[in-house]
């Protein structure tokens, strides 16, 4: 079981954007909401597999250890609502990729967007992180597009530049609006059905919180879309409201806090 972090140090420096999006979205994954004026935190929201595997990727980047070993270790020690095929993969002695195009590759990739000095390195690491499970072209593309957005946002590219790069490189249609998407959108676990919509929510946002509210309001795979949008929004806006940071920290295990603080120190505060 999780050992919860009770030292509510609101000033701790850590990579938290994707994790906050996951936690806020966790209440709405199976209870979709199609408005933006929802409570940010409830008594039942919690971190999910999105956060667990995001922290696993951060540890991989920090230590250079085997990514599969780290993911399996985290998966065994932190139970969550893992997808059926991924749950099997976590327990295998010699786990192999299973050609998935699911959004699991994109939900966990955010640390990679911060860890490298070039876009080329970022794309390659995103590919590596995806293809241990999600080696379908769409699974790899979703991870790369998300990591690229974060890299471009943190290196001060404009929303217009980010949009043009993603549309040109990955052939995602980002010329829709949340208002256009919302009425007919539904729960979707694919990269191709969640990553573009999550990016659009970021593009329409005015700050971190509005980005999270927009992506969850689409009524889809809310925790994963929150993680994708949240990682990009953190990189672009460079700050997360204090009430969100505090709400996240008290819902995380000590180990996660430590890893994400160390990640911040090594790759962001360098």
PDB file of C-alpha atoms in Angstrom:
ATOM      1  CA  UNK A   1       0.000   0.000   0.000  1.00  0.00           C
ATOM      2  CA  UNK A   2       1.035   3.596  -0.489  1.00  0.00           C
ATOM      3  CA  UNK A   3       2.852   5.329   2.352  1.00  0.00           C
ATOM      4  CA  UNK A   4       1.333   8.771   2.152  1.00  0.00           C
ATOM      5  CA  UNK A   5       3.439  11.925   2.330  1.00  0.00           C
ATOM      6  CA  UNK A   6       2.152  14.074   5.209  1.00  0.00           C
ATOM      7  CA  UNK A   7       4.810  16.797   5.317  1.00  0.00           C
ATOM      8  CA  UNK A   8       2.872  19.350   3.303  1.00  0.00           C
ATOM      9  CA  UNK A   9       5.866  21.320   2.077  1.00  0.00           C
ATOM     10  CA  UNK A  10       4.241  23.552  -0.505  1.00  0.00           C
ATOM     11  CA  UNK A  11       7.618  24.948  -1.524  1.00  0.00           C
ATOM     12  CA  UNK A  12       9.202  21.650  -2.555  1.00  0.00           C
ATOM     13  CA  UNK A  13      10.515  21.764  -6.108  1.00  0.00           C
ATOM     14  CA  UNK A  14       9.380  18.802  -8.156  1.00  0.00           C
ATOM     15  CA  UNK A  15       8.056  17.821 -11.563  1.00  0.00           C
ATOM     16  CA  UNK A  16       4.323  17.681 -10.930  1.00  0.00           C
ATOM     17  CA  UNK A  17       2.306  18.795 -13.984  1.00  0.00           C
ATOM     18  CA  UNK A  18       1.335  15.393 -15.386  1.00  0.00           C
ATOM     19  CA  UNK A  19       0.816  13.961 -11.903  1.00  0.00           C
ATOM     20  CA  UNK A  20      -1.564  16.755 -10.929  1.00  0.00           C
ATOM     21  CA  UNK A  21      -3.546  16.240 -14.118  1.00  0.00           C
ATOM     22  CA  UNK A  22      -3.821  12.531 -13.384  1.00  0.00           C
ATOM     23  CA  UNK A  23      -4.998  13.032  -9.803  1.00  0.00           C
ATOM     24  CA  UNK A  24      -7.531  15.726 -10.701  1.00  0.00           C
ATOM     25  CA  UNK A  25      -8.843  13.619 -13.571  1.00  0.00           C
ATOM     26  CA  UNK A  26      -9.077  10.405 -11.550  1.00  0.00           C
ATOM     27  CA  UNK A  27     -12.598  11.178 -10.321  1.00  0.00           C
ATOM     28  CA  UNK A  28     -13.876  11.628 -13.864  1.00  0.00           C
ATOM     29  CA  UNK A  29     -12.285   8.696 -15.715  1.00  0.00           C
ATOM     30  CA  UNK A  30     -15.454   6.632 -15.448  1.00  0.00           C
ATOM     31  CA  UNK A  31     -17.814   9.482 -14.551  1.00  0.00           C
ATOM     32  CA  UNK A  32     -17.314  11.939 -17.406  1.00  0.00           C
ATOM     33  CA  UNK A  33     -18.117  15.588 -16.968  1.00  0.00           C
ATOM     34  CA  UNK A  34     -18.684  18.048 -19.808  1.00  0.00           C
ATOM     35  CA  UNK A  35     -18.188  21.360 -18.106  1.00  0.00           C
ATOM     36  CA  UNK A  36     -15.183  23.210 -16.719  1.00  0.00           C
ATOM     37  CA  UNK A  37     -16.598  24.336 -13.355  1.00  0.00           C
ATOM     38  CA  UNK A  38     -15.966  21.121 -11.444  1.00  0.00           C
ATOM     39  CA  UNK A  39     -14.205  20.706  -8.060  1.00  0.00           C
ATOM     40  CA  UNK A  40     -10.461  20.407  -8.546  1.00  0.00           C
ATOM     41  CA  UNK A  41     -10.059  17.883  -5.721  1.00  0.00           C
ATOM     42  CA  UNK A  42     -12.484  15.592  -3.950  1.00  0.00           C
ATOM     43  CA  UNK A  43     -12.001  13.208  -1.062  1.00  0.00           C
ATOM     44  CA  UNK A  44     -11.741  10.271  -3.473  1.00  0.00           C
ATOM     45  CA  UNK A  45      -9.327  11.518  -6.159  1.00  0.00           C
ATOM     46  CA  UNK A  46      -5.940   9.823  -6.126  1.00  0.00           C
ATOM     47  CA  UNK A  47      -2.941   9.088  -8.274  1.00  0.00           C
ATOM     48  CA  UNK A  48      -3.413   6.237 -10.735  1.00  0.00           C
ATOM     49  CA  UNK A  49      -1.261   4.101 -13.000  1.00  0.00           C
ATOM     50  CA  UNK A  50      -0.528   7.256 -15.012  1.00  0.00           C
ATOM     51  CA  UNK A  51       1.391   8.743 -12.088  1.00  0.00           C
ATOM     52  CA  UNK A  52       3.035   5.462 -11.118  1.00  0.00           C
ATOM     53  CA  UNK A  53       4.509   4.932 -14.570  1.00  0.00           C
ATOM     54  CA  UNK A  54       5.421   8.615 -14.950  1.00  0.00           C
ATOM     55  CA  UNK A  55       7.537   8.312 -11.805  1.00  0.00           C
ATOM     56  CA  UNK A  56       9.010   5.065 -13.150  1.00  0.00           C
ATOM     57  CA  UNK A  57      10.123   6.891 -16.305  1.00  0.00           C
ATOM     58  CA  UNK A  58      11.631   9.666 -14.169  1.00  0.00           C
ATOM     59  CA  UNK A  59      13.602   7.066 -12.206  1.00  0.00           C
ATOM     60  CA  UNK A  60      14.808   5.503 -15.463  1.00  0.00           C
ATOM     61  CA  UNK A  61      16.133   8.860 -16.606  1.00  0.00           C
ATOM     62  CA  UNK A  62      17.711   9.537 -13.217  1.00  0.00           C
ATOM     63  CA  UNK A  63      19.454   6.208 -12.819  1.00  0.00           C
ATOM     64  CA  UNK A  64      19.966   4.809 -16.303  1.00  0.00           C
ATOM     65  CA  UNK A  65      18.779   1.435 -15.014  1.00  0.00           C
ATOM     66  CA  UNK A  66      16.787  -0.993 -17.143  1.00  0.00           C
ATOM     67  CA  UNK A  67      13.443   0.601 -17.967  1.00  0.00           C
ATOM     68  CA  UNK A  68      11.547  -2.699 -17.988  1.00  0.00           C
ATOM     69  CA  UNK A  69      12.894  -3.666 -14.570  1.00  0.00           C
ATOM     70  CA  UNK A  70      11.877  -0.312 -13.126  1.00  0.00           C
ATOM     71  CA  UNK A  71       8.386  -0.429 -14.592  1.00  0.00           C
ATOM     72  CA  UNK A  72       7.825  -3.970 -13.368  1.00  0.00           C
ATOM     73  CA  UNK A  73       9.114  -3.059  -9.917  1.00  0.00           C
ATOM     74  CA  UNK A  74       6.781  -0.076  -9.618  1.00  0.00           C
ATOM     75  CA  UNK A  75       3.898  -2.065 -11.033  1.00  0.00           C
ATOM     76  CA  UNK A  76       4.340  -4.811  -8.445  1.00  0.00           C
ATOM     77  CA  UNK A  77       4.698  -2.465  -5.476  1.00  0.00           C
ATOM     78  CA  UNK A  78       1.977   0.029  -6.407  1.00  0.00           C
ATOM     79  CA  UNK A  79      -1.321  -1.647  -7.374  1.00  0.00           C
ATOM     80  CA  UNK A  80      -3.584   0.358  -9.673  1.00  0.00           C
ATOM     81  CA  UNK A  81      -6.132   0.039 -12.447  1.00  0.00           C
ATOM     82  CA  UNK A  82      -3.630  -1.135 -15.059  1.00  0.00           C
ATOM     83  CA  UNK A  83      -4.986  -2.245 -18.401  1.00  0.00           C
ATOM     84  CA  UNK A  84      -5.402  -5.994 -18.750  1.00  0.00           C
ATOM     85  CA  UNK A  85      -2.554  -6.534 -21.204  1.00  0.00           C
ATOM     86  CA  UNK A  86      -0.184  -4.249 -19.317  1.00  0.00           C
ATOM     87  CA  UNK A  87      -1.017  -6.037 -16.064  1.00  0.00           C
ATOM     88  CA  UNK A  88       0.060  -9.309 -17.680  1.00  0.00           C
ATOM     89  CA  UNK A  89       3.230  -7.659 -19.018  1.00  0.00           C
ATOM     90  CA  UNK A  90       4.117  -6.461 -15.523  1.00  0.00           C
ATOM     91  CA  UNK A  91       4.218 -10.060 -14.256  1.00  0.00           C
ATOM     92  CA  UNK A  92       6.068 -11.721 -17.126  1.00  0.00           C
ATOM     93  CA  UNK A  93       9.598 -13.056 -16.701  1.00  0.00           C
ATOM     94  CA  UNK A  94      10.644 -11.878 -20.131  1.00  0.00           C
ATOM     95  CA  UNK A  95       8.140  -9.153 -21.053  1.00  0.00           C
ATOM     96  CA  UNK A  96       7.836  -8.281 -24.707  1.00  0.00           C
ATOM     97  CA  UNK A  97       6.081  -5.379 -26.452  1.00  0.00           C
ATOM     98  CA  UNK A  98       2.542  -6.177 -27.536  1.00  0.00           C
ATOM     99  CA  UNK A  99       1.898  -3.764 -30.404  1.00  0.00           C
ATOM    100  CA  UNK A 100      -0.341  -1.462 -28.383  1.00  0.00           C
ATOM    101  CA  UNK A 101      -1.590   1.882 -29.665  1.00  0.00           C
ATOM    102  CA  UNK A 102      -3.090   2.713 -26.291  1.00  0.00           C
ATOM    103  CA  UNK A 103      -2.469   6.026 -24.565  1.00  0.00           C
ATOM    104  CA  UNK A 104      -0.340   4.443 -21.840  1.00  0.00           C
ATOM    105  CA  UNK A 105       2.767   5.422 -23.785  1.00  0.00           C
ATOM    106  CA  UNK A 106       1.750   9.089 -23.765  1.00  0.00           C
ATOM    107  CA  UNK A 107       0.536   9.268 -20.177  1.00  0.00           C
ATOM    108  CA  UNK A 108       3.956   8.307 -18.754  1.00  0.00           C
ATOM    109  CA  UNK A 109       6.292  10.217 -21.064  1.00  0.00           C
ATOM    110  CA  UNK A 110       6.333  13.724 -19.569  1.00  0.00           C
ATOM    111  CA  UNK A 111       9.736  13.520 -17.778  1.00  0.00           C
ATOM    112  CA  UNK A 112      11.408  12.856 -21.122  1.00  0.00           C
ATOM    113  CA  UNK A 113      10.320  16.262 -22.385  1.00  0.00           C
ATOM    114  CA  UNK A 114      12.523  17.864 -19.718  1.00  0.00           C
ATOM    115  CA  UNK A 115      15.579  15.634 -19.703  1.00  0.00           C
ATOM    116  CA  UNK A 116      17.365  16.335 -22.998  1.00  0.00           C
ATOM    117  CA  UNK A 117      19.054  19.236 -24.702  1.00  0.00           C
ATOM    118  CA  UNK A 118      17.775  18.544 -28.212  1.00  0.00           C
ATOM    119  CA  UNK A 119      14.464  17.653 -29.795  1.00  0.00           C
ATOM    120  CA  UNK A 120      16.099  14.723 -31.577  1.00  0.00           C
ATOM    121  CA  UNK A 121      17.228  13.178 -28.288  1.00  0.00           C
ATOM    122  CA  UNK A 122      13.782  13.789 -26.831  1.00  0.00           C
ATOM    123  CA  UNK A 123      12.052  11.973 -29.687  1.00  0.00           C
ATOM    124  CA  UNK A 124      14.433   9.023 -29.475  1.00  0.00           C
ATOM    125  CA  UNK A 125      13.990   8.625 -25.715  1.00  0.00           C
ATOM    126  CA  UNK A 126      10.209   8.889 -26.086  1.00  0.00           C
ATOM    127  CA  UNK A 127      10.352   6.109 -28.655  1.00  0.00           C
ATOM    128  CA  UNK A 128      12.438   3.955 -26.321  1.00  0.00           C
ATOM    129  CA  UNK A 129      10.045   4.523 -23.431  1.00  0.00           C
ATOM    130  CA  UNK A 130       7.027   3.607 -25.557  1.00  0.00           C
ATOM    131  CA  UNK A 131       8.244   0.609 -27.494  1.00  0.00           C
ATOM    132  CA  UNK A 132       8.894  -1.648 -24.495  1.00  0.00           C
ATOM    133  CA  UNK A 133       5.107  -2.088 -24.512  1.00  0.00           C
ATOM    134  CA  UNK A 134       3.499   0.203 -27.089  1.00  0.00           C
ATOM    135  CA  UNK A 135       5.510  -0.585 -30.207  1.00  0.00           C
ATOM    136  CA  UNK A 136       2.620   0.084 -32.586  1.00  0.00           C
ATOM    137  CA  UNK A 137       3.393   3.185 -34.710  1.00  0.00           C
ATOM    138  CA  UNK A 138       0.482   5.067 -33.118  1.00  0.00           C
ATOM    139  CA  UNK A 139       1.698   4.202 -29.621  1.00  0.00           C
ATOM    140  CA  UNK A 140       5.160   5.522 -30.421  1.00  0.00           C
ATOM    141  CA  UNK A 141       3.744   8.586 -32.159  1.00  0.00           C
ATOM    142  CA  UNK A 142       1.580   9.505 -29.178  1.00  0.00           C
ATOM    143  CA  UNK A 143       4.539   9.369 -26.813  1.00  0.00           C
ATOM    144  CA  UNK A 144       6.771  11.343 -29.168  1.00  0.00           C
ATOM    145  CA  UNK A 145       4.162  14.024 -29.823  1.00  0.00           C
ATOM    146  CA  UNK A 146       3.556  14.537 -26.110  1.00  0.00           C
ATOM    147  CA  UNK A 147       7.264  14.692 -25.272  1.00  0.00           C
ATOM    148  CA  UNK A 148       7.882  17.049 -28.207  1.00  0.00           C
ATOM    149  CA  UNK A 149       5.170  19.418 -26.978  1.00  0.00           C
ATOM    150  CA  UNK A 150       6.817  19.530 -23.568  1.00  0.00           C
ATOM    151  CA  UNK A 151      10.280  20.073 -25.020  1.00  0.00           C
ATOM    152  CA  UNK A 152       9.058  22.871 -27.293  1.00  0.00           C
ATOM    153  CA  UNK A 153       7.031  24.490 -24.499  1.00  0.00           C
ATOM    154  CA  UNK A 154       9.884  24.478 -22.016  1.00  0.00           C
ATOM    155  CA  UNK A 155      12.235  25.951 -24.624  1.00  0.00           C
ATOM    156  CA  UNK A 156       9.893  28.940 -25.042  1.00  0.00           C
ATOM    157  CA  UNK A 157       8.269  28.084 -28.349  1.00  0.00           C
ATOM    158  CA  UNK A 158       4.906  29.743 -28.959  1.00  0.00           C
ATOM    159  CA  UNK A 159       1.638  27.863 -29.116  1.00  0.00           C
ATOM    160  CA  UNK A 160       1.541  28.552 -32.842  1.00  0.00           C
ATOM    161  CA  UNK A 161       4.993  27.011 -33.293  1.00  0.00           C
ATOM    162  CA  UNK A 162       4.057  23.987 -31.185  1.00  0.00           C
ATOM    163  CA  UNK A 163       0.828  23.477 -33.130  1.00  0.00           C
ATOM    164  CA  UNK A 164       2.568  23.727 -36.500  1.00  0.00           C
ATOM    165  CA  UNK A 165       5.319  21.309 -35.517  1.00  0.00           C
ATOM    166  CA  UNK A 166       2.936  18.670 -34.173  1.00  0.00           C
ATOM    167  CA  UNK A 167       0.567  18.905 -37.129  1.00  0.00           C
ATOM    168  CA  UNK A 168       3.408  18.729 -39.644  1.00  0.00           C
ATOM    169  CA  UNK A 169       5.424  15.996 -37.932  1.00  0.00           C
ATOM    170  CA  UNK A 170       2.699  13.738 -36.567  1.00  0.00           C
ATOM    171  CA  UNK A 171      -0.261  14.524 -38.809  1.00  0.00           C
ATOM    172  CA  UNK A 172      -2.571  15.288 -35.877  1.00  0.00           C
ATOM    173  CA  UNK A 173      -5.506  17.592 -36.566  1.00  0.00           C
ATOM    174  CA  UNK A 174      -5.170  20.382 -34.005  1.00  0.00           C
ATOM    175  CA  UNK A 175      -7.403  22.844 -35.832  1.00  0.00           C
ATOM    176  CA  UNK A 176     -10.509  21.874 -33.886  1.00  0.00           C
ATOM    177  CA  UNK A 177     -11.784  23.506 -30.704  1.00  0.00           C
ATOM    178  CA  UNK A 178     -12.875  22.039 -27.401  1.00  0.00           C
ATOM    179  CA  UNK A 179     -16.389  23.331 -28.079  1.00  0.00           C
ATOM    180  CA  UNK A 180     -16.428  21.396 -31.340  1.00  0.00           C
ATOM    181  CA  UNK A 181     -14.981  18.233 -29.826  1.00  0.00           C
ATOM    182  CA  UNK A 182     -17.010  18.056 -26.608  1.00  0.00           C
ATOM    183  CA  UNK A 183     -20.553  17.203 -27.839  1.00  0.00           C
ATOM    184  CA  UNK A 184     -19.637  13.941 -29.582  1.00  0.00           C
ATOM    185  CA  UNK A 185     -16.420  12.944 -27.805  1.00  0.00           C
ATOM    186  CA  UNK A 186     -16.383   9.857 -25.581  1.00  0.00           C
ATOM    187  CA  UNK A 187     -14.031   7.663 -23.594  1.00  0.00           C
ATOM    188  CA  UNK A 188     -11.123   6.608 -25.798  1.00  0.00           C
ATOM    189  CA  UNK A 189      -7.989   4.735 -24.737  1.00  0.00           C
ATOM    190  CA  UNK A 190      -6.022   5.119 -27.981  1.00  0.00           C
ATOM    191  CA  UNK A 191      -3.172   7.547 -28.536  1.00  0.00           C
ATOM    192  CA  UNK A 192      -4.746   8.740 -31.771  1.00  0.00           C
ATOM    193  CA  UNK A 193      -8.031   9.420 -29.977  1.00  0.00           C
ATOM    194  CA  UNK A 194      -6.660  11.232 -26.915  1.00  0.00           C
ATOM    195  CA  UNK A 195      -3.305  12.875 -27.598  1.00  0.00           C
ATOM    196  CA  UNK A 196      -4.566  15.403 -30.207  1.00  0.00           C
ATOM    197  CA  UNK A 197      -7.532  16.350 -28.017  1.00  0.00           C
ATOM    198  CA  UNK A 198      -5.281  16.760 -24.987  1.00  0.00           C
ATOM    199  CA  UNK A 199      -2.956  19.037 -26.954  1.00  0.00           C
ATOM    200  CA  UNK A 200      -5.919  21.092 -28.192  1.00  0.00           C
ATOM    201  CA  UNK A 201      -7.022  21.652 -24.581  1.00  0.00           C
ATOM    202  CA  UNK A 202      -3.555  23.008 -23.831  1.00  0.00           C
ATOM    203  CA  UNK A 203      -3.580  25.240 -26.904  1.00  0.00           C
ATOM    204  CA  UNK A 204      -6.902  26.807 -25.841  1.00  0.00           C
ATOM    205  CA  UNK A 205      -5.901  27.311 -22.220  1.00  0.00           C
ATOM    206  CA  UNK A 206      -4.839  30.497 -20.493  1.00  0.00           C
ATOM    207  CA  UNK A 207      -2.986  28.931 -17.547  1.00  0.00           C
ATOM    208  CA  UNK A 208      -2.281  25.547 -15.989  1.00  0.00           C
ATOM    209  CA  UNK A 209      -5.609  25.178 -14.234  1.00  0.00           C
ATOM    210  CA  UNK A 210      -7.670  26.166 -17.264  1.00  0.00           C
ATOM    211  CA  UNK A 211      -5.777  23.581 -19.331  1.00  0.00           C
ATOM    212  CA  UNK A 212      -6.720  20.816 -16.894  1.00  0.00           C
ATOM    213  CA  UNK A 213     -10.315  21.980 -16.707  1.00  0.00           C
ATOM    214  CA  UNK A 214     -10.620  22.038 -20.493  1.00  0.00           C
ATOM    215  CA  UNK A 215      -9.167  18.587 -21.085  1.00  0.00           C
ATOM    216  CA  UNK A 216     -11.294  16.933 -18.388  1.00  0.00           C
ATOM    217  CA  UNK A 217     -14.403  18.740 -19.636  1.00  0.00           C
ATOM    218  CA  UNK A 218     -14.164  16.851 -22.927  1.00  0.00           C
ATOM    219  CA  UNK A 219     -15.581  13.805 -21.163  1.00  0.00           C
ATOM    220  CA  UNK A 220     -12.937  11.291 -22.195  1.00  0.00           C
ATOM    221  CA  UNK A 221     -10.204   9.286 -20.457  1.00  0.00           C
ATOM    222  CA  UNK A 222      -9.914  12.073 -17.922  1.00  0.00           C
ATOM    223  CA  UNK A 223      -6.935  11.019 -15.817  1.00  0.00           C
ATOM    224  CA  UNK A 224      -4.757  10.181 -18.810  1.00  0.00           C
ATOM    225  CA  UNK A 225      -5.795  13.297 -20.701  1.00  0.00           C
ATOM    226  CA  UNK A 226      -5.122  15.298 -17.556  1.00  0.00           C
ATOM    227  CA  UNK A 227      -1.629  13.808 -17.406  1.00  0.00           C
ATOM    228  CA  UNK A 228      -0.904  14.577 -21.058  1.00  0.00           C
ATOM    229  CA  UNK A 229      -2.274  18.118 -20.973  1.00  0.00           C
ATOM    230  CA  UNK A 230      -0.840  18.776 -17.524  1.00  0.00           C
ATOM    231  CA  UNK A 231       2.686  17.885 -18.537  1.00  0.00           C
ATOM    232  CA  UNK A 232       2.561  20.259 -21.492  1.00  0.00           C
ATOM    233  CA  UNK A 233       0.883  23.070 -19.553  1.00  0.00           C
ATOM    234  CA  UNK A 234       3.465  22.918 -16.780  1.00  0.00           C
ATOM    235  CA  UNK A 235       6.265  23.271 -19.317  1.00  0.00           C
ATOM    236  CA  UNK A 236       4.584  26.201 -21.051  1.00  0.00           C
ATOM    237  CA  UNK A 237       3.222  28.233 -18.137  1.00  0.00           C
ATOM    238  CA  UNK A 238       6.176  27.448 -15.826  1.00  0.00           C
ATOM    239  CA  UNK A 239       4.018  27.436 -12.703  1.00  0.00           C
ATOM    240  CA  UNK A 240       1.196  25.532 -11.074  1.00  0.00           C
ATOM    241  CA  UNK A 241      -1.186  27.142  -8.571  1.00  0.00           C
ATOM    242  CA  UNK A 242      -0.265  26.570  -4.953  1.00  0.00           C
ATOM    243  CA  UNK A 243      -3.609  25.002  -4.052  1.00  0.00           C
ATOM    244  CA  UNK A 244      -3.067  22.359  -6.739  1.00  0.00           C
ATOM    245  CA  UNK A 245       0.506  21.654  -5.647  1.00  0.00           C
ATOM    246  CA  UNK A 246      -0.588  21.235  -2.035  1.00  0.00           C
ATOM    247  CA  UNK A 247      -3.460  18.956  -3.028  1.00  0.00           C
ATOM    248  CA  UNK A 248      -1.133  16.758  -5.056  1.00  0.00           C
ATOM    249  CA  UNK A 249       1.686  16.454  -2.530  1.00  0.00           C
ATOM    250  CA  UNK A 250      -0.542  15.136   0.223  1.00  0.00           C
ATOM    251  CA  UNK A 251      -1.788  12.380  -2.101  1.00  0.00           C
ATOM    252  CA  UNK A 252       1.628  11.004  -3.079  1.00  0.00           C
ATOM    253  CA  UNK A 253       3.840   8.319  -1.536  1.00  0.00           C
ATOM    254  CA  UNK A 254       7.154   9.460  -0.048  1.00  0.00           C
ATOM    255  CA  UNK A 255       9.068   7.618  -2.750  1.00  0.00           C
ATOM    256  CA  UNK A 256       7.326   9.526  -5.543  1.00  0.00           C
ATOM    257  CA  UNK A 257       8.033  12.875  -3.890  1.00  0.00           C
ATOM    258  CA  UNK A 258      11.698  11.980  -3.541  1.00  0.00           C
ATOM    259  CA  UNK A 259      12.122  10.848  -7.151  1.00  0.00           C
ATOM    260  CA  UNK A 260      10.352  13.855  -8.645  1.00  0.00           C
ATOM    261  CA  UNK A 261      12.321  16.247  -6.441  1.00  0.00           C
ATOM    262  CA  UNK A 262      15.584  14.612  -7.473  1.00  0.00           C
ATOM    263  CA  UNK A 263      14.478  14.737 -11.096  1.00  0.00           C
ATOM    264  CA  UNK A 264      13.799  18.462 -10.759  1.00  0.00           C
ATOM    265  CA  UNK A 265      17.207  19.031  -9.234  1.00  0.00           C
ATOM    266  CA  UNK A 266      19.061  17.116 -11.931  1.00  0.00           C
ATOM    267  CA  UNK A 267      17.230  18.116 -15.110  1.00  0.00           C
ATOM    268  CA  UNK A 268      15.323  21.340 -14.448  1.00  0.00           C
ATOM    269  CA  UNK A 269      17.322  23.225 -11.850  1.00  0.00           C
ATOM    270  CA  UNK A 270      20.625  22.424 -13.573  1.00  0.00           C
TER     271      UNK A 270
END
